[in-house]
Short mmCIF file of C-alpha atoms in Angstrom, two decimals:
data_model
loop_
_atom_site.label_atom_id
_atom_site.label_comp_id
_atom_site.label_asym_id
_atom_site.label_seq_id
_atom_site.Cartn_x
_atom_site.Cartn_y
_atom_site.Cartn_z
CA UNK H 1187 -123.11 166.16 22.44
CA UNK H 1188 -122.45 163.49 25.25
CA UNK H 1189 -121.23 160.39 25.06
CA UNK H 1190 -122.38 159.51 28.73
CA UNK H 1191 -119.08 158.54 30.03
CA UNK H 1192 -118.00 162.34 31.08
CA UNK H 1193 -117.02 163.75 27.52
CA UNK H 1194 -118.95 166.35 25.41
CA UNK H 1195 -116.22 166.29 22.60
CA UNK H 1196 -114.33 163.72 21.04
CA UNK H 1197 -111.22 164.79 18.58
CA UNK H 1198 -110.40 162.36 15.91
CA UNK H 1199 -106.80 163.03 14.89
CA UNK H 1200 -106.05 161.48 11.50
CA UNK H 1201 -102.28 161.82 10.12
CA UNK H 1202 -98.93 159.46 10.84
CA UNK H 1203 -99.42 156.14 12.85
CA UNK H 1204 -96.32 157.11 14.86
CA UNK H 1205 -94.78 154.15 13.26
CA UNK H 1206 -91.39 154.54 11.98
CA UNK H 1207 -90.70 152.92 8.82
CA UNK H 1208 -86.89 154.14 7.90
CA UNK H 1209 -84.11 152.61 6.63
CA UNK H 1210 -82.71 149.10 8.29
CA UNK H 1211 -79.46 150.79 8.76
CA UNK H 1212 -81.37 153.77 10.78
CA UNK H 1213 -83.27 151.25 13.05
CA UNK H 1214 -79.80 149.00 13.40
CA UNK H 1215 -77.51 151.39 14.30
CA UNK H 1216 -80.18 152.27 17.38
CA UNK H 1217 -80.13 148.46 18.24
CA UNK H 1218 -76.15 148.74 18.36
CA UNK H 1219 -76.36 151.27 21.02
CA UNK H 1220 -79.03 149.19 23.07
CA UNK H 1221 -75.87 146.61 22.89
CA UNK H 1222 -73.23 149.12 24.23
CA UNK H 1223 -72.18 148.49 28.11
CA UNK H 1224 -74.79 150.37 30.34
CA UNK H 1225 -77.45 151.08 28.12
CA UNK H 1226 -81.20 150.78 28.57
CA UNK H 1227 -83.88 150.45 26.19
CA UNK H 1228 -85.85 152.92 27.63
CA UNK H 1229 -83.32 155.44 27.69
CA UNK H 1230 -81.99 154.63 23.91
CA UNK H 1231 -85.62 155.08 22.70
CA UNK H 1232 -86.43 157.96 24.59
CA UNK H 1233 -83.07 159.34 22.77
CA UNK H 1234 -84.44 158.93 19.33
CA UNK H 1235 -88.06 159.38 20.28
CA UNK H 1236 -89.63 156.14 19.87
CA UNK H 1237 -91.50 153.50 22.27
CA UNK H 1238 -89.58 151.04 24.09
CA UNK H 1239 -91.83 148.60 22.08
CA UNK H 1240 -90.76 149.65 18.77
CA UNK H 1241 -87.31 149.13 20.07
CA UNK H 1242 -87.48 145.26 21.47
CA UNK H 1243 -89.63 144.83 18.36
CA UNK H 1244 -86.42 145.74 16.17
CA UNK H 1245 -84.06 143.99 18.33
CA UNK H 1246 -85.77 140.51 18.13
CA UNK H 1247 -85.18 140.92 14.35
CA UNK H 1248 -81.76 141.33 14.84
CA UNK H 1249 -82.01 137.90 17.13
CA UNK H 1250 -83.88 136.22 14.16
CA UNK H 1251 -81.22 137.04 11.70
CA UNK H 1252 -84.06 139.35 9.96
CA UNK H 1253 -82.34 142.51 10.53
CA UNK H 1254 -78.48 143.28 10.73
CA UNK H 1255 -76.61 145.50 12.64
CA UNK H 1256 -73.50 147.27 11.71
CA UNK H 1257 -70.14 145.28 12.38
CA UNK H 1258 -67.96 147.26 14.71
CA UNK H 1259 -65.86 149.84 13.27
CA UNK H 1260 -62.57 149.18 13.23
CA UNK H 1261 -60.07 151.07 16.35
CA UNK H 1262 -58.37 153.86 14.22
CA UNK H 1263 -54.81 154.84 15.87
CA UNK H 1264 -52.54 157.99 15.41
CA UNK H 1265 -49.03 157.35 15.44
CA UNK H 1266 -47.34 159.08 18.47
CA UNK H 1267 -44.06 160.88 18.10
CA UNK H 1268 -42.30 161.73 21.27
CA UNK H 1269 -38.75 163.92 20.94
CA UNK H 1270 -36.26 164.52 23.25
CA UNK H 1271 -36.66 167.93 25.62
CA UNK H 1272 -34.03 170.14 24.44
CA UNK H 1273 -32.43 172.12 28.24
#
């Protein structure tokens, strides 16, 4: 069959939107990295294999006050013990 624009078959894929609907802490803990120093959207989705879209999309909810992201974790330090050399 032919549609007349150059294609005899057309495949109509049914199944998942692509759309991902997970938990807000899933999508803001992406947003956080978008925040680090250096990062790109593009990059950050490409990571976690999702549009760029989907991305900006989450991170004006976190402008709007409609999603949160995780505070910052607090720095964690290891006491350092330093001993004489024994000669």
């Amino acid at each position: 069959m032919s549609f007349g624009l150059g294609v005899e078959q057309l495949e109509v894929l049914s199944g998942p939107t692509g759309r991902r609907h997970g938990p807000d802490e899933v999508k803001a803990r992406i947003v956080a990295e978008t925040l680090e120093r250096g990062a790109r959207v593009k990059e950050v989705a490409a990571r976690h294999g999702i549009q760029p879209q989907q991305l900006t999309a989450w991170r004006r909810l976190v402008r709007k006050g409609e999603l949160a992201i995780p505070a910052e974790r607090e720095t964690e330090f290891a006491a350092l013990v330093v001993e004489p050399s024994v000669a």
